Amino acid sequence: MPKPGELTFVAPRGAKPPRHLADLSPAERKEAVAELGEQPFRAKQLSNHYFGRMSNDPASWTDIPAASREKLTESLLPELMKVVRHVSCDDDATRKTLWRLFDGTLVESVLMRYPDRVTMCISSQAGCGMNCPFCATGQAGLTRNLSTAEIVEQIAAGMRDLKTGEVPGGEARLSNVVFMGMGEPLANYNRVLASIRRLTDPAPDGFGLSQRGITVSTVGLVPAMHRFADEGLSCRLALSLHAPDDELRDELVPVNTRWKVAEVLDAAWNYAEKSGRRISIEYALIKDINDQAWRADLLGRLIKGKRVHVNLIPLNPTPGSKWTASRPEDEREFVRRLQAHGVPTTVRDTRGQEIDGACGQLAAAG
Ligand code: SAH
């Protein structure tokens, strides 16, 4: 929760985040620079600093004359967000950042270090309109979409802090990005897609991260899933299924009343085929709600033989929730039954629990 005084400035409702270099494609950057009366090649120089060198300190960009630098910085590199605070746990291997955006909106990102990789979990919207009853973010509704640059800056800031060794644990490189923070990424489609381009375009156009290291997680917006499949990307798609039957899924993931389990799975298989990537099925195990052995069998029958992997997430109870995580023996049986159908299944580790940085807990604005 914000502390008193943290929300000092609130922009008028509906005001747009300022334009930023990371909102723009390489061609748009050239145009924007030319409109400022600067040589178009300055766009490449800016990109080289921001994306290639991961620098956000224009004072060090000495290949650009000071006067131009000031003009370009003012118009293309506004400060989009301020760190309200970082909170760490898991022996400093997990760091959650609370950001305040230009209009006072609060969003969060989480950086997780593992022995072999570094993953950032980022937000695509402030709040979320999908209303899943077990998710903390869903309870407060949608505040607004984040701009492309507001999405990118969460990662850019994490990469800069990793590079300078500011994140506990020493210097490292970011390898994975998951759109599993606040918001439904496919409900903010164009901006999320543009952010993926900024992250994965080779430097200096973008950060040059591997598409394979990026996971977009969705409640199952079927038309957007089809559109995403046609983008020709090799990102991973995670589908938040949480129930194999429409009756229960209608309750746990309300958008299921619009697009049913069968349709959502079809859209997922289409993505798997076009991208060549396994679908990751997300399933939060909720005690006595969706963790029965028969539901494991039903799920197994629905997805066996497909290019798929199941990620079981022990439910993180949200404050005041009537639901809790499954009993260990039920969790084990659920895993066993899926595996008996030949479905690769893992139980996700729940990083960041004590700093409210775990799945579905990113509720700073709530
Ligand atoms: N809107 C997207 C991405 C954000 S949530 C989506 O729903 O996929 C990322 C994952 O965390 C989703 O699978 C979501 O269902 C899950 N999640 C949300 N709240 C949770 C909770 N309290 N416990 C466990 N998982 C949760």
Short mmCIF file of C-alpha atoms and ligand atoms in Angstrom, two decimals:
data_model
loop_
_atom_site.label_atom_id
_atom_site.label_comp_id
_atom_site.label_asym_id
_atom_site.label_seq_id
_atom_site.Cartn_x
_atom_site.Cartn_y
_atom_site.Cartn_z
CA MET A 1 0.00 0.00 0.00
CA PRO A 2 1.20 3.54 -0.66
CA LYS A 3 2.44 5.43 2.36
CA PRO A 4 0.97 8.85 3.16
CA GLY A 5 2.49 11.50 0.91
CA GLU A 6 3.43 9.10 -1.85
CA LEU A 7 0.64 10.31 -4.07
CA THR A 8 1.60 13.94 -4.31
CA PHE A 9 0.64 14.72 -7.90
CA VAL A 10 -2.30 13.34 -9.80
CA ALA A 11 -2.76 14.29 -13.47
CA PRO A 12 -6.24 14.94 -14.83
CA ARG A 13 -8.17 11.79 -15.65
CA GLY A 14 -7.59 10.62 -19.18
CA ALA A 15 -4.28 12.45 -19.63
CA LYS A 16 -1.87 10.47 -21.77
CA PRO A 17 1.61 9.42 -20.67
CA PRO A 18 4.24 11.60 -22.36
CA ARG A 19 5.75 10.31 -25.59
CA HIS A 20 9.03 8.46 -25.13
CA LEU A 21 11.67 7.02 -27.43
CA ALA A 22 10.56 3.50 -26.46
CA ASP A 23 7.06 4.19 -27.80
CA LEU A 24 8.48 4.65 -31.28
CA SER A 25 9.58 2.25 -34.00
CA PRO A 26 12.98 2.98 -35.56
CA ALA A 27 11.29 4.78 -38.50
CA GLU A 28 9.11 6.85 -36.15
CA ARG A 29 12.20 7.84 -34.15
CA LYS A 30 13.79 9.27 -37.27
CA GLU A 31 10.66 11.28 -38.02
CA ALA A 32 10.39 12.55 -34.46
CA VAL A 33 14.01 13.66 -34.47
CA ALA A 34 13.60 15.41 -37.82
CA GLU A 35 10.49 17.21 -36.52
CA LEU A 36 12.66 18.67 -33.79
CA GLY A 37 14.94 20.07 -36.48
CA GLU A 38 17.71 17.59 -35.74
CA GLN A 39 19.61 15.35 -38.17
CA PRO A 40 17.84 12.00 -38.63
CA PHE A 41 21.00 10.09 -37.66
CA ARG A 42 20.54 11.39 -34.13
CA ALA A 43 17.72 8.83 -33.82
CA LYS A 44 20.25 6.04 -34.15
CA GLN A 45 22.54 7.70 -31.63
CA LEU A 46 19.71 7.99 -29.13
CA SER A 47 18.73 4.37 -29.72
CA ASN A 48 22.28 3.28 -29.30
CA HIS A 49 22.47 4.91 -25.89
CA TYR A 50 19.05 3.92 -24.58
CA PHE A 51 18.73 0.42 -26.04
CA GLY A 52 22.28 -0.55 -27.02
CA ARG A 53 24.17 0.75 -23.99
CA MET A 54 21.20 0.76 -21.60
CA SER A 55 22.10 4.25 -20.48
CA ASN A 56 19.53 6.73 -19.27
CA ASP A 57 22.01 9.43 -18.40
CA PRO A 58 22.07 11.87 -21.34
CA ALA A 59 24.93 13.79 -19.73
CA SER A 60 27.20 10.90 -20.78
CA TRP A 61 26.02 10.89 -24.40
CA THR A 62 28.91 13.00 -25.58
CA ASP A 63 28.62 12.14 -29.28
CA ILE A 64 25.57 14.43 -29.37
CA PRO A 65 26.20 18.18 -28.96
CA ALA A 66 24.89 19.51 -25.66
CA ALA A 67 22.20 21.75 -27.16
CA SER A 68 20.78 18.93 -29.30
CA ARG A 69 21.01 16.54 -26.40
CA GLU A 70 18.92 18.80 -24.24
CA LYS A 71 16.27 19.25 -26.90
CA LEU A 72 16.13 15.53 -27.71
CA THR A 73 16.05 14.49 -24.07
CA GLU A 74 13.30 16.90 -23.21
CA SER A 75 11.10 15.75 -26.02
CA LEU A 76 11.91 12.04 -26.33
CA LEU A 77 13.18 10.89 -22.96
CA PRO A 78 10.79 12.27 -20.36
CA GLU A 79 10.89 10.61 -16.98
CA LEU A 80 7.94 8.22 -17.19
CA MET A 81 8.03 6.68 -13.77
CA LYS A 82 9.66 7.01 -10.40
CA VAL A 83 10.63 4.26 -8.03
CA VAL A 84 8.46 4.55 -4.95
CA ARG A 85 10.38 1.72 -3.33
CA HIS A 86 12.16 -1.58 -3.84
CA VAL A 87 11.42 -4.47 -1.50
CA SER A 88 13.53 -7.64 -1.45
CA CYS A 89 13.09 -11.13 -0.06
CA ASP A 90 14.21 -14.73 -0.67
CA ASP A 91 17.72 -13.71 0.48
CA ASP A 92 17.62 -10.81 -1.97
CA ALA A 93 16.96 -13.09 -4.94
CA THR A 94 13.55 -11.47 -5.44
CA ARG A 95 13.08 -7.74 -5.70
CA LYS A 96 9.74 -6.04 -6.13
CA THR A 97 9.55 -2.48 -7.38
CA LEU A 98 6.63 -0.17 -6.85
CA TRP A 99 6.45 2.53 -9.53
CA ARG A 100 4.56 5.79 -9.63
CA LEU A 101 3.60 6.82 -13.15
CA PHE A 102 3.19 10.40 -14.41
CA ASP A 103 -0.45 10.56 -13.34
CA GLY A 104 0.03 9.09 -9.88
CA THR A 105 -0.96 5.58 -10.96
CA LEU A 106 0.96 2.84 -9.17
CA VAL A 107 2.18 -0.36 -10.82
CA GLU A 108 4.62 -3.07 -9.85
CA SER A 109 7.29 -5.25 -11.40
CA VAL A 110 9.28 -8.10 -9.88
CA LEU A 111 12.83 -9.19 -10.62
CA MET A 112 13.76 -12.79 -9.79
CA ARG A 113 17.29 -14.18 -9.84
CA TYR A 114 17.84 -17.88 -10.33
CA PRO A 115 21.17 -19.70 -10.62
CA ASP A 116 20.87 -19.90 -14.41
CA ARG A 117 18.65 -16.97 -15.37
CA VAL A 118 17.10 -13.67 -14.38
CA THR A 119 13.38 -13.16 -14.94
CA MET A 120 11.31 -10.01 -14.72
CA CYS A 121 7.57 -10.12 -14.18
CA ILE A 122 6.03 -6.93 -15.53
CA SER A 123 2.69 -5.14 -15.66
CA SER A 124 0.88 -4.31 -18.90
CA GLN A 125 -2.04 -2.42 -17.37
CA ALA A 126 -2.68 -0.53 -14.16
CA GLY A 127 -5.26 -2.78 -12.53
CA CYS A 128 -7.14 -5.32 -14.61
CA GLY A 129 -10.64 -5.61 -16.02
CA MET A 130 -10.88 -9.39 -16.08
CA ASN A 131 -12.27 -9.73 -12.58
CA CYS A 132 -10.94 -13.19 -11.67
CA PRO A 133 -12.16 -13.60 -8.07
CA PHE A 134 -8.95 -15.20 -6.70
CA CYS A 135 -6.60 -12.49 -8.06
CA ALA A 136 -5.76 -9.41 -6.01
CA THR A 137 -5.31 -7.17 -9.06
CA GLY A 138 -8.73 -8.12 -10.39
CA GLN A 139 -10.53 -6.80 -7.34
CA ALA A 140 -9.88 -3.12 -7.98
CA GLY A 141 -10.79 -3.15 -11.68
CA LEU A 142 -8.93 -1.53 -14.55
CA THR A 143 -7.38 1.90 -14.09
CA ARG A 144 -5.79 2.24 -17.52
CA ASN A 145 -3.59 0.68 -20.17
CA LEU A 146 0.13 1.31 -19.83
CA SER A 147 1.86 2.93 -22.78
CA THR A 148 4.47 0.96 -24.72
CA ALA A 149 7.25 2.92 -23.08
CA GLU A 150 5.79 2.45 -19.59
CA ILE A 151 5.94 -1.30 -20.19
CA VAL A 152 9.45 -1.15 -21.67
CA GLU A 153 10.80 1.13 -18.92
CA GLN A 154 10.02 -1.43 -16.21
CA ILE A 155 12.41 -3.77 -17.99
CA ALA A 156 14.91 -1.13 -19.04
CA ALA A 157 15.24 -0.05 -15.42
CA GLY A 158 15.75 -3.64 -14.29
CA MET A 159 18.38 -4.22 -16.98
CA ARG A 160 20.24 -1.05 -16.02
CA ASP A 161 20.24 -2.02 -12.35
CA LEU A 162 21.49 -5.51 -13.21
CA LYS A 163 24.23 -4.08 -15.39
CA THR A 164 25.50 -1.67 -12.75
CA GLY A 165 25.30 -4.31 -10.04
CA GLU A 166 22.66 -2.35 -8.15
CA VAL A 167 20.48 -5.42 -7.77
CA PRO A 168 21.78 -7.53 -4.88
CA GLY A 169 23.81 -10.49 -6.14
CA GLY A 170 26.14 -8.68 -8.52
CA GLU A 171 26.18 -7.93 -12.21
CA ALA A 172 23.93 -10.00 -14.45
CA ARG A 173 21.93 -9.93 -17.65
CA LEU A 174 18.20 -10.23 -17.97
CA SER A 175 17.18 -13.41 -19.79
CA ASN A 176 13.41 -13.76 -19.34
CA VAL A 177 10.38 -11.52 -19.26
CA VAL A 178 6.93 -12.66 -18.22
CA PHE A 179 3.79 -10.56 -18.71
CA MET A 180 2.37 -11.89 -15.47
CA GLY A 181 2.23 -8.74 -13.40
CA MET A 182 -0.81 -6.49 -13.27
CA GLY A 183 -3.18 -6.51 -16.20
CA GLU A 184 -4.32 -8.62 -19.12
CA PRO A 185 -1.65 -8.17 -21.81
CA LEU A 186 -3.87 -9.15 -24.73
CA ALA A 187 -6.41 -6.50 -23.67
CA ASN A 188 -3.68 -3.89 -24.32
CA TYR A 189 -2.68 -5.60 -27.53
CA ASN A 190 -0.96 -2.96 -29.66
CA ARG A 191 1.15 -1.57 -26.87
CA VAL A 192 2.16 -4.97 -25.57
CA LEU A 193 3.13 -6.06 -29.06
CA ALA A 194 5.15 -2.89 -29.63
CA SER A 195 6.88 -3.47 -26.28
CA ILE A 196 7.83 -6.99 -27.39
CA ARG A 197 9.39 -5.48 -30.53
CA ARG A 198 11.37 -2.98 -28.43
CA LEU A 199 12.58 -5.77 -26.17
CA THR A 200 13.52 -8.20 -28.90
CA ASP A 201 14.60 -6.10 -31.89
CA PRO A 202 18.38 -6.38 -32.21
CA ALA A 203 20.34 -3.48 -30.68
CA PRO A 204 20.34 -0.58 -31.24
CA ASP A 205 16.71 -0.71 -32.46
CA GLY A 206 15.75 -2.65 -29.33
CA PHE A 207 17.30 -4.52 -26.40
CA GLY A 208 17.97 -7.69 -28.38
CA LEU A 209 16.38 -10.09 -25.88
CA SER A 210 15.38 -13.48 -27.26
CA GLN A 211 11.72 -13.86 -28.19
CA ARG A 212 11.92 -17.33 -26.72
CA GLY A 213 12.57 -15.82 -23.31
CA ILE A 214 9.35 -13.80 -23.35
CA THR A 215 6.07 -15.18 -22.03
CA VAL A 216 2.70 -13.54 -22.57
CA SER A 217 0.09 -14.79 -20.13
CA THR A 218 -3.59 -14.48 -20.98
CA VAL A 219 -6.98 -15.27 -19.49
CA GLY A 220 -7.92 -16.48 -22.98
CA LEU A 221 -9.07 -13.60 -25.20
CA VAL A 222 -9.62 -15.82 -28.23
CA PRO A 223 -9.58 -13.29 -31.10
CA ALA A 224 -6.45 -11.67 -29.69
CA MET A 225 -4.81 -15.10 -29.29
CA HIS A 226 -5.40 -15.76 -32.99
CA ARG A 227 -4.04 -12.38 -33.90
CA PHE A 228 -0.99 -12.98 -31.73
CA ALA A 229 -0.41 -16.32 -33.46
CA ASP A 230 -0.27 -14.51 -36.81
CA GLU A 231 2.51 -12.14 -35.70
CA GLY A 232 5.16 -14.72 -36.47
CA LEU A 233 6.80 -14.52 -33.05
CA SER A 234 8.44 -17.30 -31.08
CA CYS A 235 7.37 -15.99 -27.68
CA ARG A 236 5.79 -18.38 -25.24
CA LEU A 237 2.05 -18.14 -24.62
CA ALA A 238 0.73 -19.02 -21.18
CA LEU A 239 -2.97 -19.69 -20.82
CA SER A 240 -4.55 -19.16 -17.41
CA LEU A 241 -6.98 -22.07 -17.52
CA HIS A 242 -7.59 -22.84 -13.81
CA ALA A 243 -10.47 -25.24 -14.59
CA PRO A 244 -11.05 -27.83 -17.32
CA ASP A 245 -14.85 -27.47 -17.29
CA ASP A 246 -16.94 -24.46 -18.29
CA GLU A 247 -19.10 -24.53 -15.19
CA LEU A 248 -16.21 -23.83 -12.83
CA ARG A 249 -14.16 -21.76 -15.27
CA ASP A 250 -17.11 -19.39 -15.76
CA GLU A 251 -16.68 -18.55 -12.09
CA LEU A 252 -12.88 -18.53 -11.76
CA VAL A 253 -12.14 -16.74 -15.05
CA PRO A 254 -15.29 -14.76 -15.86
CA VAL A 255 -14.26 -14.10 -19.47
CA ASN A 256 -14.98 -17.80 -19.97
CA THR A 257 -18.66 -16.89 -20.27
CA ARG A 258 -17.64 -15.31 -23.59
CA TRP A 259 -15.03 -17.82 -24.85
CA LYS A 260 -15.39 -21.37 -23.60
CA VAL A 261 -12.71 -23.87 -22.61
CA ALA A 262 -12.85 -25.71 -25.95
CA GLU A 263 -12.47 -22.49 -27.95
CA VAL A 264 -9.67 -21.19 -25.77
CA LEU A 265 -7.75 -24.45 -26.05
CA ASP A 266 -8.19 -24.44 -29.84
CA ALA A 267 -6.76 -20.94 -29.98
CA ALA A 268 -3.85 -22.12 -27.81
CA TRP A 269 -3.08 -25.09 -30.11
CA ASN A 270 -3.19 -22.76 -33.08
CA TYR A 271 -0.60 -20.56 -31.36
CA ALA A 272 1.55 -23.60 -30.57
CA GLU A 273 1.49 -24.67 -34.19
CA LYS A 274 2.30 -21.25 -35.62
CA SER A 275 4.98 -20.36 -33.07
CA GLY A 276 6.53 -23.79 -32.67
CA ARG A 277 6.38 -23.27 -28.90
CA ARG A 278 4.76 -25.37 -26.20
CA ILE A 279 1.76 -23.76 -24.56
CA SER A 280 2.08 -23.25 -20.85
CA ILE A 281 -1.21 -23.94 -19.04
CA GLU A 282 -1.43 -22.04 -15.78
CA TYR A 283 -3.57 -23.66 -13.11
CA ALA A 284 -3.80 -22.16 -9.62
CA LEU A 285 -4.61 -25.03 -7.27
CA ILE A 286 -7.42 -23.94 -4.94
CA LYS A 287 -8.37 -26.22 -2.06
CA ASP A 288 -11.59 -28.15 -2.73
CA ILE A 289 -12.48 -25.85 -5.63
CA ASN A 290 -10.52 -27.03 -8.68
CA ASP A 291 -8.09 -29.59 -7.24
CA GLN A 292 -10.20 -32.77 -7.36
CA ALA A 293 -8.69 -35.89 -8.93
CA TRP A 294 -11.49 -36.03 -11.51
CA ARG A 295 -10.65 -32.54 -12.69
CA ALA A 296 -7.00 -33.55 -13.09
CA ASP A 297 -8.17 -36.47 -15.23
CA LEU A 298 -10.48 -34.26 -17.26
CA LEU A 299 -7.68 -31.76 -17.83
CA GLY A 300 -5.32 -34.60 -18.75
CA ARG A 301 -7.76 -35.95 -21.32
CA LEU A 302 -8.29 -32.50 -22.86
CA ILE A 303 -4.63 -31.68 -23.40
CA LYS A 304 -2.74 -34.96 -23.66
CA GLY A 305 -0.69 -35.38 -26.79
CA LYS A 306 -0.60 -31.61 -27.39
CA ARG A 307 2.41 -29.35 -27.38
CA VAL A 308 1.83 -28.32 -23.78
CA HIS A 309 3.21 -28.03 -20.30
CA VAL A 310 1.17 -27.51 -17.12
CA ASN A 311 2.31 -25.07 -14.50
CA LEU A 312 0.47 -25.63 -11.23
CA ILE A 313 0.52 -22.60 -8.95
CA PRO A 314 -0.33 -23.05 -5.29
CA LEU A 315 -2.97 -20.38 -4.72
CA ASN A 316 -1.72 -17.26 -2.98
CA PRO A 317 -4.71 -16.34 -0.88
CA THR A 318 -5.57 -12.67 -1.30
CA PRO A 319 -6.60 -10.67 1.77
CA GLY A 320 -10.12 -11.62 2.85
CA SER A 321 -10.32 -14.49 0.36
CA LYS A 322 -12.43 -17.52 1.26
CA TRP A 323 -10.06 -19.68 -0.79
CA THR A 324 -6.73 -21.19 0.06
CA ALA A 325 -4.03 -23.40 -1.45
CA SER A 326 -4.61 -27.12 -1.92
CA ARG A 327 -3.55 -29.74 0.61
CA PRO A 328 -0.10 -31.17 -0.22
CA GLU A 329 -1.57 -34.63 -0.82
CA ASP A 330 -4.16 -33.27 -3.25
CA GLU A 331 -1.49 -31.30 -5.07
CA ARG A 332 0.67 -34.44 -5.38
CA GLU A 333 -2.27 -36.47 -6.68
CA PHE A 334 -3.13 -33.76 -9.22
CA VAL A 335 0.44 -33.82 -10.52
CA ARG A 336 0.50 -37.62 -10.57
CA ARG A 337 -2.71 -37.87 -12.61
CA LEU A 338 -1.60 -35.31 -15.18
CA GLN A 339 1.72 -37.08 -15.53
CA ALA A 340 -0.09 -40.39 -15.91
CA HIS A 341 -1.70 -38.86 -19.02
CA GLY A 342 1.78 -38.06 -20.26
CA VAL A 343 1.38 -34.31 -19.64
CA PRO A 344 4.58 -32.57 -18.48
CA THR A 345 3.66 -30.90 -15.20
CA THR A 346 5.53 -28.77 -12.70
CA VAL A 347 4.54 -26.93 -9.56
CA ARG A 348 5.67 -23.34 -9.67
CA ASP A 349 7.79 -22.00 -6.87
CA THR A 350 6.10 -19.09 -5.18
CA ARG A 351 8.73 -16.42 -5.02
CA GLY A 352 8.08 -13.17 -3.30
CA GLN A 353 5.23 -14.24 -1.06
CA GLU A 354 6.22 -12.25 2.00
CA ILE A 355 6.55 -9.02 -0.01
CA ASP A 356 3.21 -9.47 -1.78
CA GLY A 357 5.19 -9.96 -4.94
CA ALA A 358 3.87 -13.41 -5.76
CA CYS A 359 1.34 -14.38 -8.42
CA GLY A 360 -1.75 -12.26 -8.37
CA GLN A 361 -0.53 -10.26 -5.41
CA LEU A 362 0.56 -7.18 -7.30
CA ALA A 363 -2.10 -4.95 -5.91
CA ALA A 364 -0.26 -1.77 -5.02
CA ALA A 365 -3.01 0.38 -6.45
CA GLY A 366 -5.71 -1.44 -4.56
N1 SAH B 1 -3.99 -11.45 -16.92
C1 SAH B 1 -3.00 -12.42 -17.25
C2 SAH B 1 -1.64 -12.19 -16.62
C3 SAH B 1 -1.55 -11.77 -15.17
S1 SAH B 1 -1.71 -12.94 -13.88
C4 SAH B 1 -3.49 -13.81 -16.91
O1 SAH B 1 -4.49 -13.92 -16.21
O2 SAH B 1 -2.92 -14.77 -17.39
C5 SAH B 1 -0.46 -14.14 -14.01
C6 SAH B 1 -0.91 -15.50 -13.47
O3 SAH B 1 -1.11 -15.48 -12.05
C7 SAH B 1 -2.24 -15.95 -14.06
O4 SAH B 1 -2.16 -17.31 -14.40
C8 SAH B 1 -3.18 -15.74 -12.91
O5 SAH B 1 -4.35 -16.50 -13.03
C9 SAH B 1 -2.32 -16.14 -11.73
N2 SAH B 1 -2.83 -15.68 -10.45
C10 SAH B 1 -3.56 -14.58 -10.19
N3 SAH B 1 -3.87 -14.52 -8.89
C11 SAH B 1 -3.34 -15.60 -8.30
C12 SAH B 1 -3.33 -16.09 -6.96
N4 SAH B 1 -3.92 -15.41 -5.98
N5 SAH B 1 -2.68 -17.23 -6.72
C13 SAH B 1 -2.06 -17.92 -7.72
N6 SAH B 1 -2.05 -17.51 -9.00
C14 SAH B 1 -2.69 -16.36 -9.30
#
